[in-house]
């Protein structure tokens, strides 16, 4: 049952994060949503005036800001039932292009951002002896393709981290879930700096991509499972996606 659960979502200003916020709000969850674009969070909150939603500007690469996000949830609602680590970037580039800045950004957001979330919320969940930590992974965390090697590496890393987290914390009643989407029509393409790769991604998403709400439905399903059931990994591809 989702009603009344305290759910923290990062990367909530658009795409999957915003869709998940809308879906869980309809189930009357208590939401603390974070992203860099505070104005977008406020717009989302205003869409749902009858629900309990707290907004907070947060950059997931800054551990102090992530900790403040979790602390805000505890101060406001007394607990954290779910942390959804959703923020991510997806630059597309060949290794030969030596895109050092992109590589660092991928590692900072996709890997350290997730670790910052885990580190911030674990003490609370261990104390509660309950909770669920979720991350948006990717089909790219299961299958390697050209021009996505570093992104692939970040998403494989999240899979490994979450399996380690499951093994370390399942006896504390903490559930762990990664949701691995294929192509989804979101604003993630904005993190692609290579013009040709960006154009190709937008075209592919438009032609075959899932909707953000398709992934939000999956997150909702994982949260709504009985407390003794732990959905650890889910892959959701568009039916026409090859890999």
Coordinates of N, CA and C in Angstrom, one line a residue:
X1 N 0.8 -1.2 0.0 CA 0.0 0.0 0.0 C 0.9 1.3 0.0
X2 N 0.6 2.1 -0.9 CA 1.5 3.3 -1.1 C 0.9 4.5 -0.3
X3 N -0.3 4.6 -0.1 CA -0.9 5.7 0.7 C -0.2 5.9 2.0
X4 N 0.2 7.2 2.2 CA 0.9 7.5 3.4 C 2.4 7.3 3.5
X5 N 2.9 6.5 2.5 CA 4.4 6.3 2.5 C 5.1 7.6 2.2
X6 N 6.3 7.7 2.9 CA 7.1 8.9 2.6 C 8.1 8.5 1.6
X7 N 8.1 9.2 0.4 CA 8.9 8.9 -0.7 C 9.7 10.1 -1.1
X8 N 11.0 9.9 -1.2 CA 11.9 10.9 -1.7 C 12.4 10.6 -3.1
X9 N 12.3 11.6 -4.0 CA 12.6 11.3 -5.4 C 13.6 12.4 -5.9
X10 N 14.7 12.0 -6.5 CA 15.7 12.9 -7.1 C 15.4 12.9 -8.6
X11 N 15.9 14.0 -9.2 CA 15.7 14.1 -10.7 C 14.2 14.2 -11.0
X12 N 13.5 14.9 -10.1 CA 12.0 14.9 -10.2 C 11.4 16.0 -11.0
X13 N 12.2 16.8 -11.6 CA 11.7 18.0 -12.3 C 11.2 17.7 -13.7
X14 N 11.5 16.5 -14.3 CA 11.0 16.2 -15.6 C 11.1 14.7 -15.8
X15 N 10.6 14.2 -16.9 CA 10.7 12.9 -17.3 C 10.2 11.8 -16.3
X16 N 11.0 10.8 -16.1 CA 10.5 9.7 -15.2 C 10.3 10.2 -13.8
X17 N 11.1 11.1 -13.3 CA 10.9 11.6 -11.9 C 9.6 12.3 -11.8
X18 N 9.3 13.2 -12.7 CA 8.1 13.9 -12.6 C 6.9 13.0 -12.8
X19 N 7.0 12.0 -13.7 CA 5.9 11.1 -14.0 C 5.6 10.2 -12.7
X20 N 6.7 9.8 -12.0 CA 6.6 9.1 -10.8 C 5.9 9.9 -9.7
X21 N 6.3 11.1 -9.6 CA 5.7 12.0 -8.6 C 4.2 12.1 -8.8
X22 N 3.8 12.3 -10.1 CA 2.4 12.4 -10.4 C 1.6 11.1 -10.0
X23 N 2.2 10.0 -10.4 CA 1.6 8.7 -10.1 C 1.5 8.4 -8.6
X24 N 2.5 8.6 -7.9 CA 2.5 8.4 -6.5 C 1.6 9.3 -5.7
X25 N 1.6 10.6 -6.2 CA 0.7 11.6 -5.6 C -0.8 11.1 -5.7
X26 N -1.1 10.5 -6.8 CA -2.5 10.0 -7.0 C -2.8 8.9 -6.0
X27 N -1.7 8.2 -5.5 CA -1.9 7.2 -4.5 C -1.8 7.8 -3.1
X28 N -1.6 9.1 -3.0 CA -1.6 9.8 -1.7 C -0.3 9.5 -0.9
X29 N 0.8 9.3 -1.6 CA 2.1 9.2 -0.9 C 2.4 10.6 -0.4
X30 N 3.3 10.7 0.6 CA 3.9 11.9 1.1 C 5.2 12.1 0.4
X31 N 5.4 13.1 -0.4 CA 6.5 13.2 -1.4 C 7.4 14.4 -1.0
X32 N 8.7 14.0 -1.1 CA 9.8 15.1 -1.0 C 10.6 14.9 -2.3
X33 N 10.5 15.9 -3.2 CA 11.0 15.9 -4.5 C 12.2 16.8 -4.7
X34 N 13.2 16.4 -5.3 CA 14.4 17.2 -5.5 C 14.9 17.2 -6.9
X35 N 15.5 18.3 -7.3 CA 16.2 18.5 -8.6 C 16.9 19.8 -8.6
X36 N 17.7 20.0 -9.6 CA 18.4 21.3 -9.7 C 17.5 22.5 -10.1
X37 N 16.4 22.2 -10.8 CA 15.5 23.2 -11.3 C 14.3 23.3 -10.4
X38 N 14.5 24.2 -9.4 CA 13.4 24.3 -8.4 C 12.1 24.8 -9.0
X39 N 12.2 25.7 -10.0 CA 11.0 26.3 -10.5 C 10.1 25.2 -11.2
X40 N 10.8 24.1 -11.7 CA 10.0 23.0 -12.3 C 9.4 22.2 -11.2
X41 N 10.1 22.0 -10.1 CA 9.5 21.3 -9.0 C 8.3 22.0 -8.5
X42 N 8.3 23.3 -8.4 CA 7.2 24.1 -7.9 C 6.0 24.0 -8.8
X43 N 6.3 24.0 -10.1 CA 5.2 23.8 -11.1 C 4.5 22.5 -10.9
X44 N 5.3 21.5 -10.7 CA 4.8 20.1 -10.5 C 3.9 20.1 -9.2
X45 N 4.5 20.7 -8.1 CA 3.7 20.7 -6.9 C 2.4 21.4 -7.1
X46 N 2.4 22.5 -7.9 CA 1.1 23.3 -8.1 C 0.1 22.5 -8.9
X47 N 0.6 21.5 -9.7 CA -0.3 20.7 -10.4 C -1.2 19.8 -9.5
X48 N -0.6 19.6 -8.3 CA -1.2 18.6 -7.3 C -1.5 19.3 -6.0
X49 N -2.3 20.3 -6.0 CA -2.5 21.1 -4.8 C -3.1 20.4 -3.5
X50 N -3.7 19.3 -3.7 CA -4.3 18.6 -2.6 C -3.4 17.5 -2.0
X51 N -2.2 17.4 -2.5 CA -1.3 16.3 -2.0 C -0.2 16.9 -1.2
X52 N 0.5 16.1 -0.3 CA 1.6 16.5 0.5 C 2.9 16.4 -0.2
X53 N 3.4 17.5 -0.7 CA 4.6 17.5 -1.5 C 5.5 18.6 -1.0
X54 N 6.7 18.3 -0.7 CA 7.8 19.2 -0.3 C 8.8 19.3 -1.4
X55 N 9.2 20.4 -1.9 CA 10.2 20.6 -2.9 C 11.5 21.1 -2.3
X56 N 12.6 20.6 -3.0 CA 13.9 21.0 -2.5 C 14.9 21.0 -3.7
X57 N 15.6 22.1 -3.8 CA 16.7 22.2 -4.8 C 17.8 21.3 -4.4
X58 N 18.3 20.4 -5.3 CA 19.4 19.5 -4.9 C 20.2 19.1 -6.2
X59 N 21.5 19.1 -6.0 CA 22.4 18.6 -7.0 C 22.9 17.3 -6.4
X60 N 22.6 16.1 -7.0 CA 23.0 14.8 -6.4 C 24.5 14.6 -6.3
X61 N 25.3 15.4 -7.1 CA 26.7 15.2 -7.0 C 27.3 15.9 -5.7
X62 N 26.4 16.6 -5.0 CA 26.9 17.3 -3.7 C 26.2 16.5 -2.5
X63 N 27.1 15.8 -1.8 CA 26.5 14.9 -0.8 C 25.8 15.7 0.3
X64 N 26.3 16.9 0.6 CA 25.6 17.7 1.6 C 24.2 18.1 1.2
X65 N 23.9 18.3 0.0 CA 22.6 18.7 -0.5 C 21.7 17.4 -0.5
X66 N 22.2 16.3 -0.8 CA 21.5 15.1 -0.8 C 21.1 14.7 0.7
X67 N 22.0 14.9 1.6 CA 21.7 14.7 3.0 C 20.6 15.6 3.5
X68 N 20.7 16.9 3.0 CA 19.6 17.8 3.4 C 18.3 17.4 2.9
X69 N 18.2 16.9 1.7 CA 17.0 16.4 1.1 C 16.4 15.3 2.0
X70 N 17.2 14.3 2.4 CA 16.7 13.2 3.3 C 16.3 13.8 4.7
X71 N 17.2 14.7 5.2 CA 16.9 15.3 6.5 C 15.5 16.1 6.5
X72 N 15.2 16.7 5.4 CA 14.0 17.4 5.2 C 12.8 16.5 5.3
X73 N 12.9 15.3 4.7 CA 11.9 14.3 4.8 C 11.6 13.8 6.2
X74 N 12.7 13.6 6.9 CA 12.6 13.1 8.3 C 12.0 14.1 9.2
X75 N 12.5 15.4 9.0 CA 12.0 16.5 9.8 C 10.5 16.7 9.6
X76 N 10.1 16.6 8.3 CA 8.7 16.9 8.0 C 7.7 15.7 8.3
X77 N 8.2 14.5 8.0 CA 7.3 13.4 8.1 C 7.7 12.3 9.1
X78 N 8.9 12.4 9.6 CA 9.3 11.5 10.7 C 10.0 10.2 10.2
X79 N 10.1 10.0 8.9 CA 10.6 8.8 8.4 C 10.9 8.9 6.9
X80 N 11.6 7.9 6.3 CA 11.7 7.8 4.9 C 11.4 6.3 4.6
X81 N 10.3 6.1 3.8 CA 10.0 4.7 3.4 C 10.6 4.3 2.1
X82 N 10.8 5.3 1.2 CA 11.3 5.0 -0.1 C 12.3 6.2 -0.6
X83 N 13.4 5.8 -1.0 CA 14.3 6.8 -1.8 C 14.4 6.3 -3.2
X84 N 14.0 7.1 -4.1 CA 14.1 6.8 -5.5 C 15.2 7.7 -6.1
X85 N 16.4 7.1 -6.4 CA 17.5 7.7 -7.0 C 17.3 7.7 -8.5
X86 N 16.8 8.8 -9.0 CA 16.4 8.8 -10.4 C 17.3 9.8 -11.3
X87 N 18.0 10.7 -10.7 CA 18.8 11.7 -11.5 C 19.8 10.9 -12.3
X88 N 20.0 11.4 -13.5 CA 21.0 10.7 -14.4 C 21.3 11.6 -15.6
X89 N 22.5 11.3 -16.2 CA 22.8 11.9 -17.5 C 23.3 10.8 -18.5
X90 N 23.2 11.1 -19.8 CA 23.6 10.1 -20.8 C 24.3 10.7 -22.0
X91 N 25.5 11.3 -21.8 CA 26.3 11.7 -23.0 C 26.6 10.5 -23.8
X92 N 26.5 10.7 -25.1 CA 26.8 9.6 -26.1 C 28.0 10.0 -26.9
X93 N 29.1 9.3 -26.8 CA 30.4 9.6 -27.5 C 31.3 8.4 -27.6
X94 N 32.0 8.4 -28.7 CA 33.0 7.3 -28.8 C 34.2 7.6 -27.9
X95 N 34.8 6.5 -27.4 CA 35.9 6.6 -26.5 C 37.1 7.4 -27.1
X96 N 37.2 7.2 -28.4 CA 38.3 7.8 -29.2 C 38.3 9.4 -29.1
X97 N 37.1 9.9 -28.8 CA 36.9 11.4 -28.8 C 37.5 12.0 -27.5
X98 N 37.9 11.1 -26.5 CA 38.5 11.6 -25.3 C 37.7 12.7 -24.6
X99 N 36.4 12.4 -24.4 CA 35.5 13.4 -23.8 C 35.6 13.3 -22.3
X100 N 36.7 13.8 -21.7 CA 37.0 13.7 -20.3 C 36.0 14.3 -19.4
X101 N 35.5 15.5 -19.8 CA 34.5 16.2 -19.0 C 33.2 15.4 -18.9
X102 N 32.8 14.8 -20.1 CA 31.6 14.0 -20.1 C 31.8 12.8 -19.2
X103 N 32.9 12.1 -19.3 CA 33.2 10.9 -18.5 C 33.0 11.3 -17.0
X104 N 33.6 12.4 -16.6 CA 33.6 12.8 -15.2 C 32.1 13.1 -14.8
X105 N 31.4 13.7 -15.6 CA 30.0 14.1 -15.3 C 29.2 12.8 -15.2
X106 N 29.4 11.8 -16.0 CA 28.7 10.5 -15.9 C 29.0 9.9 -14.6
X107 N 30.2 9.8 -14.2 CA 30.6 9.2 -13.0 C 30.0 9.9 -11.8
X108 N 30.1 11.3 -11.8 CA 29.7 12.1 -10.7 C 28.2 12.0 -10.5
X109 N 27.4 12.0 -11.6 CA 25.9 11.9 -11.4 C 25.4 10.5 -11.3
X110 N 25.8 9.6 -12.2 CA 25.2 8.3 -12.3 C 25.7 7.4 -11.2
X111 N 26.9 7.5 -10.8 CA 27.5 6.6 -9.8 C 27.5 7.3 -8.4
X112 N 28.3 8.4 -8.3 CA 28.4 9.1 -7.0 C 27.0 9.7 -6.6
X113 N 26.2 10.1 -7.5 CA 24.9 10.6 -7.1 C 24.0 9.5 -6.4
X114 N 24.1 8.3 -7.0 CA 23.4 7.2 -6.3 C 24.0 6.8 -5.0
X115 N 25.3 6.8 -4.9 CA 26.0 6.5 -3.7 C 25.7 7.6 -2.6
X116 N 25.6 8.8 -3.0 CA 25.3 9.9 -2.1 C 23.9 9.7 -1.5
X117 N 22.9 9.2 -2.3 CA 21.6 8.9 -1.9 C 21.6 7.8 -0.9
X118 N 22.3 6.7 -1.2 CA 22.3 5.6 -0.3 C 22.9 5.9 1.0
X119 N 24.1 6.6 1.0 CA 24.7 7.0 2.2 C 23.9 7.9 3.1
X120 N 23.1 8.8 2.4 CA 22.3 9.8 3.2 C 21.1 9.1 3.9
X121 N 20.5 8.1 3.2 CA 19.3 7.5 3.8 C 19.5 6.2 4.6
X122 N 20.6 5.6 4.4 CA 20.8 4.3 5.1 C 20.6 4.4 6.7
X123 N 21.3 5.4 7.3 CA 21.1 5.4 8.8 C 19.7 5.5 9.2
X124 N 18.9 6.2 8.5 CA 17.4 6.3 8.9 C 16.7 5.0 8.7
X125 N 17.0 4.4 7.6 CA 16.3 3.1 7.3 C 16.8 2.0 8.2
X126 N 18.1 2.0 8.5 CA 18.6 0.9 9.4 C 17.9 1.1 10.8
X127 N 17.8 2.4 11.2 CA 17.1 2.6 12.5 C 15.7 2.2 12.5
X128 N 15.0 2.4 11.3 CA 13.6 2.1 11.2 C 13.4 0.5 11.1
X129 N 14.5 -0.1 10.6 CA 14.4 -1.6 10.2 C 13.4 -1.8 9.1
X130 N 13.4 -0.8 8.2 CA 12.5 -0.9 7.0 C 12.9 0.2 6.0
X131 N 12.4 0.0 4.8 CA 12.7 1.0 3.8 C 12.9 0.4 2.4
X132 N 12.9 1.2 1.4 CA 13.2 0.7 0.0 C 14.0 1.7 -0.7
X133 N 15.1 1.3 -1.3 CA 16.0 2.2 -2.1 C 15.9 1.7 -3.6
X134 N 15.5 2.6 -4.4 CA 15.3 2.4 -5.8 C 16.3 3.2 -6.7
X135 N 16.7 2.7 -7.8 CA 17.5 3.5 -8.7 C 17.0 3.3 -10.2
X136 N 17.0 4.3 -11.0 CA 16.8 4.2 -12.4 C 18.2 3.7 -13.0
X137 N 18.2 2.5 -13.4 CA 19.4 2.0 -14.1 C 19.1 2.1 -15.6
X138 N 19.4 1.1 -16.4 CA 19.2 1.2 -17.8 C 19.4 -0.2 -18.5
X139 N 18.8 -0.4 -19.6 CA 19.2 -1.6 -20.4 C 20.7 -1.5 -20.7
X140 N 21.3 -0.3 -20.7 CA 22.7 -0.1 -20.9 C 23.5 -0.6 -19.7
X141 N 22.9 -1.0 -18.7 CA 23.5 -1.6 -17.5 C 23.5 -3.1 -17.7
X142 N 23.0 -3.6 -18.8 CA 22.9 -5.1 -19.0 C 23.5 -5.4 -20.4
X143 N 23.6 -4.5 -21.3 CA 24.1 -4.7 -22.7 C 25.0 -3.6 -23.0
X144 N 26.2 -3.9 -23.6 CA 27.1 -2.9 -24.0 C 27.0 -2.6 -25.5
X145 N 27.0 -1.3 -25.8 CA 26.9 -0.9 -27.2 C 28.0 0.2 -27.5
X146 N 28.4 0.4 -28.8 CA 29.3 1.4 -29.1 C 28.8 2.8 -28.8
X147 N 29.8 3.7 -28.5 CA 29.5 5.1 -28.2 C 28.9 5.3 -26.8
X148 N 28.6 4.2 -26.1 CA 28.0 4.4 -24.7 C 28.8 3.7 -23.7
X149 N 30.1 3.4 -24.0 CA 30.9 2.6 -23.1 C 31.0 3.1 -21.6
X150 N 31.2 4.4 -21.5 CA 31.3 5.0 -20.1 C 29.9 5.0 -19.5
X151 N 28.9 5.4 -20.2 CA 27.5 5.3 -19.7 C 27.2 3.9 -19.3
X152 N 27.5 2.9 -20.2 CA 27.4 1.5 -19.8 C 28.1 1.2 -18.5
X153 N 29.3 1.6 -18.4 CA 30.1 1.3 -17.2 C 29.4 1.9 -15.9
X154 N 28.8 3.1 -16.0 CA 28.1 3.7 -14.9 C 26.9 2.9 -14.5
X155 N 26.2 2.4 -15.5 CA 25.0 1.6 -15.2 C 25.2 0.2 -14.7
X156 N 26.3 -0.4 -15.2 CA 26.8 -1.7 -14.7 C 27.2 -1.5 -13.2
X157 N 27.8 -0.4 -12.9 CA 28.2 -0.1 -11.6 C 27.0 0.0 -10.6
X158 N 26.0 0.6 -11.1 CA 24.8 0.7 -10.2 C 24.2 -0.6 -10.0
X159 N 24.2 -1.5 -11.0 CA 23.7 -2.9 -10.7 C 24.5 -3.6 -9.6
X160 N 25.8 -3.4 -9.7 CA 26.7 -4.1 -8.8 C 26.5 -3.5 -7.4
X161 N 26.4 -2.2 -7.3 CA 26.2 -1.5 -6.0 C 24.9 -2.0 -5.4
X162 N 23.9 -2.1 -6.2 CA 22.6 -2.5 -5.6 C 22.5 -3.9 -5.2
X163 N 23.3 -4.8 -5.9 CA 23.3 -6.2 -5.4 C 24.1 -6.2 -4.1
X164 N 25.1 -5.4 -4.0 CA 25.9 -5.4 -2.7 C 25.0 -4.8 -1.6
X165 N 24.3 -3.8 -1.9 CA 23.4 -3.2 -0.9 C 22.3 -4.2 -0.5
X166 N 21.8 -4.9 -1.4 CA 20.8 -5.9 -1.0 C 21.3 -6.9 -0.1
X167 N 22.5 -7.4 -0.4 CA 23.1 -8.5 0.5 C 23.5 -7.9 1.9
X168 N 23.9 -6.6 1.9 CA 24.3 -6.0 3.2 C 23.1 -5.7 4.1
X169 N 21.9 -5.3 3.5 CA 20.9 -4.7 4.2 C 19.5 -5.4 4.2
X170 N 19.4 -6.6 3.6 CA 18.1 -7.3 3.6 C 17.7 -7.7 4.9
X171 N 18.6 -8.0 5.8 CA 18.3 -8.4 7.2 C 17.8 -7.3 8.0
X172 N 18.0 -6.1 7.5 CA 17.5 -4.9 8.2 C 16.1 -4.5 7.7
X173 N 15.5 -5.3 6.8 CA 14.2 -5.0 6.3 C 14.2 -4.0 5.2
X174 N 15.4 -3.8 4.6 CA 15.5 -2.8 3.5 C 15.5 -3.4 2.1
X175 N 14.5 -3.0 1.3 CA 14.4 -3.6 0.0 C 15.2 -2.7 -1.0
X176 N 15.6 -3.4 -2.1 CA 16.4 -2.7 -3.1 C 15.9 -3.0 -4.5
X177 N 15.8 -2.0 -5.3 CA 15.2 -2.2 -6.7 C 16.0 -1.3 -7.7
X178 N 16.3 -1.9 -8.8 CA 16.7 -1.1 -10.0 C 15.7 -1.4 -11.1
X179 N 15.4 -0.3 -11.7 CA 14.5 -0.3 -12.9 C 15.3 0.1 -14.1
X180 N 15.4 -0.8 -15.0 CA 16.3 -0.6 -16.2 C 15.4 -0.3 -17.5
X181 N 15.2 0.9 -17.8 CA 14.4 1.2 -19.0 C 15.3 1.1 -20.3
X182 N 14.6 0.7 -21.4 CA 15.2 1.0 -22.7 C 15.0 2.4 -23.1
X183 N 14.8 2.7 -24.3 CA 14.6 4.0 -24.8 C 13.3 4.6 -24.2
X184 N 13.4 5.8 -23.7 CA 12.2 6.5 -23.1 C 12.3 8.0 -23.6
X185 N 11.1 8.5 -24.0 CA 11.0 9.8 -24.5 C 11.0 10.8 -23.3
X186 N 12.2 11.3 -22.9 CA 12.4 12.2 -21.8 C 13.3 13.3 -22.3
X187 N 13.8 14.1 -21.3 CA 14.7 15.2 -21.7 C 16.2 14.7 -21.5
X188 N 16.4 13.4 -21.3 CA 17.7 12.9 -21.1 C 18.7 13.2 -22.2
X189 N 18.1 13.3 -23.4 CA 18.9 13.7 -24.6 C 19.6 15.0 -24.5
X190 N 19.2 15.9 -23.6 CA 19.8 17.2 -23.4 C 21.2 17.1 -22.8
X191 N 21.6 15.9 -22.3 CA 22.9 15.7 -21.8 C 23.9 15.2 -22.9
X192 N 23.4 15.0 -24.1 CA 24.2 14.6 -25.2 C 24.8 15.8 -25.9
X193 N 26.1 15.9 -25.9 CA 26.8 17.1 -26.5 C 27.1 16.9 -28.0
X194 N 27.3 15.7 -28.4 CA 27.6 15.4 -29.8 C 26.3 15.6 -30.6
X195 N 26.3 16.6 -31.6 CA 25.0 17.0 -32.3 C 24.4 15.8 -33.1
X196 N 25.3 15.0 -33.8 CA 24.8 13.9 -34.5 C 24.2 12.8 -33.7
X197 N 24.8 12.5 -32.6 CA 24.3 11.5 -31.6 C 23.0 12.0 -31.0
X198 N 23.0 13.3 -30.7 CA 21.7 13.9 -30.1 C 20.6 13.8 -31.0
X199 N 20.8 14.1 -32.3 CA 19.7 14.0 -33.3 C 19.2 12.6 -33.4
X200 N 20.2 11.7 -33.5 CA 19.8 10.3 -33.6 C 19.0 9.7 -32.4
X201 N 19.4 10.2 -31.2 CA 18.7 9.7 -30.0 C 17.2 10.3 -30.0
X202 N 17.1 11.6 -30.4 CA 15.7 12.2 -30.4 C 14.8 11.5 -31.4
X203 N 15.4 11.2 -32.5 CA 14.6 10.5 -33.6 C 14.2 9.1 -33.1
X204 N 15.1 8.3 -32.5 CA 14.8 7.0 -32.0 C 13.8 7.0 -30.9
X205 N 13.9 8.0 -30.0 CA 12.9 8.1 -28.9 C 11.5 8.4 -29.4
X206 N 11.5 9.3 -30.4 CA 10.2 9.7 -31.0 C 9.5 8.5 -31.7
X207 N 10.3 7.7 -32.4 CA 9.8 6.6 -33.2 C 9.4 5.4 -32.3
X208 N 10.2 5.0 -31.3 CA 9.9 3.8 -30.6 C 9.9 3.9 -29.1
X209 N 10.3 5.0 -28.6 CA 10.5 5.1 -27.1 C 9.2 5.0 -26.3
X210 N 9.5 4.5 -25.1 CA 8.4 4.4 -24.1 C 8.1 5.8 -23.6
X211 N 6.9 5.9 -22.9 CA 6.6 7.2 -22.2 C 7.1 7.1 -20.8
X212 N 7.4 8.3 -20.2 CA 7.9 8.3 -18.9 C 7.0 7.6 -17.9
X213 N 5.7 7.7 -18.1 CA 4.7 7.1 -17.2 C 4.8 5.6 -17.2
X214 N 5.3 5.0 -18.4 CA 5.5 3.6 -18.4 C 6.5 3.1 -17.3
X215 N 7.5 3.9 -17.1 CA 8.5 3.6 -16.1 C 8.0 3.9 -14.7
X216 N 7.2 5.0 -14.6 CA 6.6 5.3 -13.3 C 5.7 4.2 -12.9
X217 N 5.0 3.6 -13.8 CA 4.1 2.5 -13.4 C 4.9 1.4 -12.8
X218 N 6.1 1.1 -13.4 CA 7.0 0.1 -12.9 C 7.5 0.4 -11.5
X219 N 7.8 1.6 -11.3 CA 8.3 2.0 -9.9 C 7.1 1.9 -8.9
X220 N 6.0 2.3 -9.3 CA 4.8 2.2 -8.5 C 4.5 0.7 -8.1
X221 N 4.7 -0.2 -9.1 CA 4.5 -1.6 -8.9 C 5.5 -2.2 -7.8
X222 N 6.8 -1.8 -8.0 CA 7.8 -2.2 -7.0 C 7.5 -1.7 -5.6
X223 N 7.1 -0.5 -5.5 CA 6.8 0.1 -4.2 C 5.6 -0.6 -3.5
X224 N 4.6 -0.9 -4.4 CA 3.4 -1.4 -3.9 C 3.4 -2.9 -3.5
X225 N 4.5 -3.6 -3.8 CA 4.6 -5.0 -3.4 C 4.5 -5.2 -1.9
X226 N 4.1 -6.4 -1.4 CA 4.1 -6.6 0.0 C 5.5 -6.5 0.6
X227 N 5.6 -6.1 1.9 CA 6.9 -5.8 2.5 C 7.8 -7.0 2.5
X228 N 7.3 -8.2 2.4 CA 8.2 -9.4 2.4 C 8.6 -9.7 1.0
X229 N 8.2 -9.0 0.0 CA 8.6 -9.2 -1.4 C 9.5 -8.1 -1.9
X230 N 10.6 -8.5 -2.5 CA 11.6 -7.5 -2.9 C 11.9 -7.6 -4.4
X231 N 11.4 -6.7 -5.2 CA 11.6 -6.7 -6.7 C 13.0 -6.1 -6.9
X232 N 14.0 -6.9 -7.2 CA 15.3 -6.4 -7.2 C 15.7 -5.8 -8.6
X233 N 15.3 -6.4 -9.7 CA 15.6 -5.9 -11.0 C 14.4 -6.0 -12.0
X234 N 14.2 -4.9 -12.7 CA 13.2 -5.0 -13.8 C 13.7 -4.3 -15.0
X235 N 13.6 -5.0 -16.2 CA 14.0 -4.4 -17.4 C 12.7 -4.1 -18.2
X236 N 12.6 -2.8 -18.7 CA 11.4 -2.4 -19.4 C 11.8 -1.8 -20.8
X237 N 11.7 -2.6 -21.8 CA 12.0 -2.1 -23.2 C 10.8 -1.7 -24.0
X238 N 11.0 -0.8 -24.9 CA 10.0 -0.6 -26.0 C 10.0 -1.9 -26.8
X239 N 8.8 -2.3 -27.2 CA 8.7 -3.6 -27.9 C 9.5 -3.7 -29.2
X240 N 9.7 -2.5 -29.8 CA 10.5 -2.5 -31.1 C 12.0 -2.2 -30.9
X241 N 12.4 -2.2 -29.7 CA 13.9 -1.9 -29.4 C 14.6 -3.2 -29.6
X242 N 15.7 -3.2 -30.3 CA 16.5 -4.4 -30.7 C 17.3 -4.9 -29.5
X243 N 18.0 -4.0 -28.8 CA 19.0 -4.5 -27.8 C 18.4 -4.4 -26.4

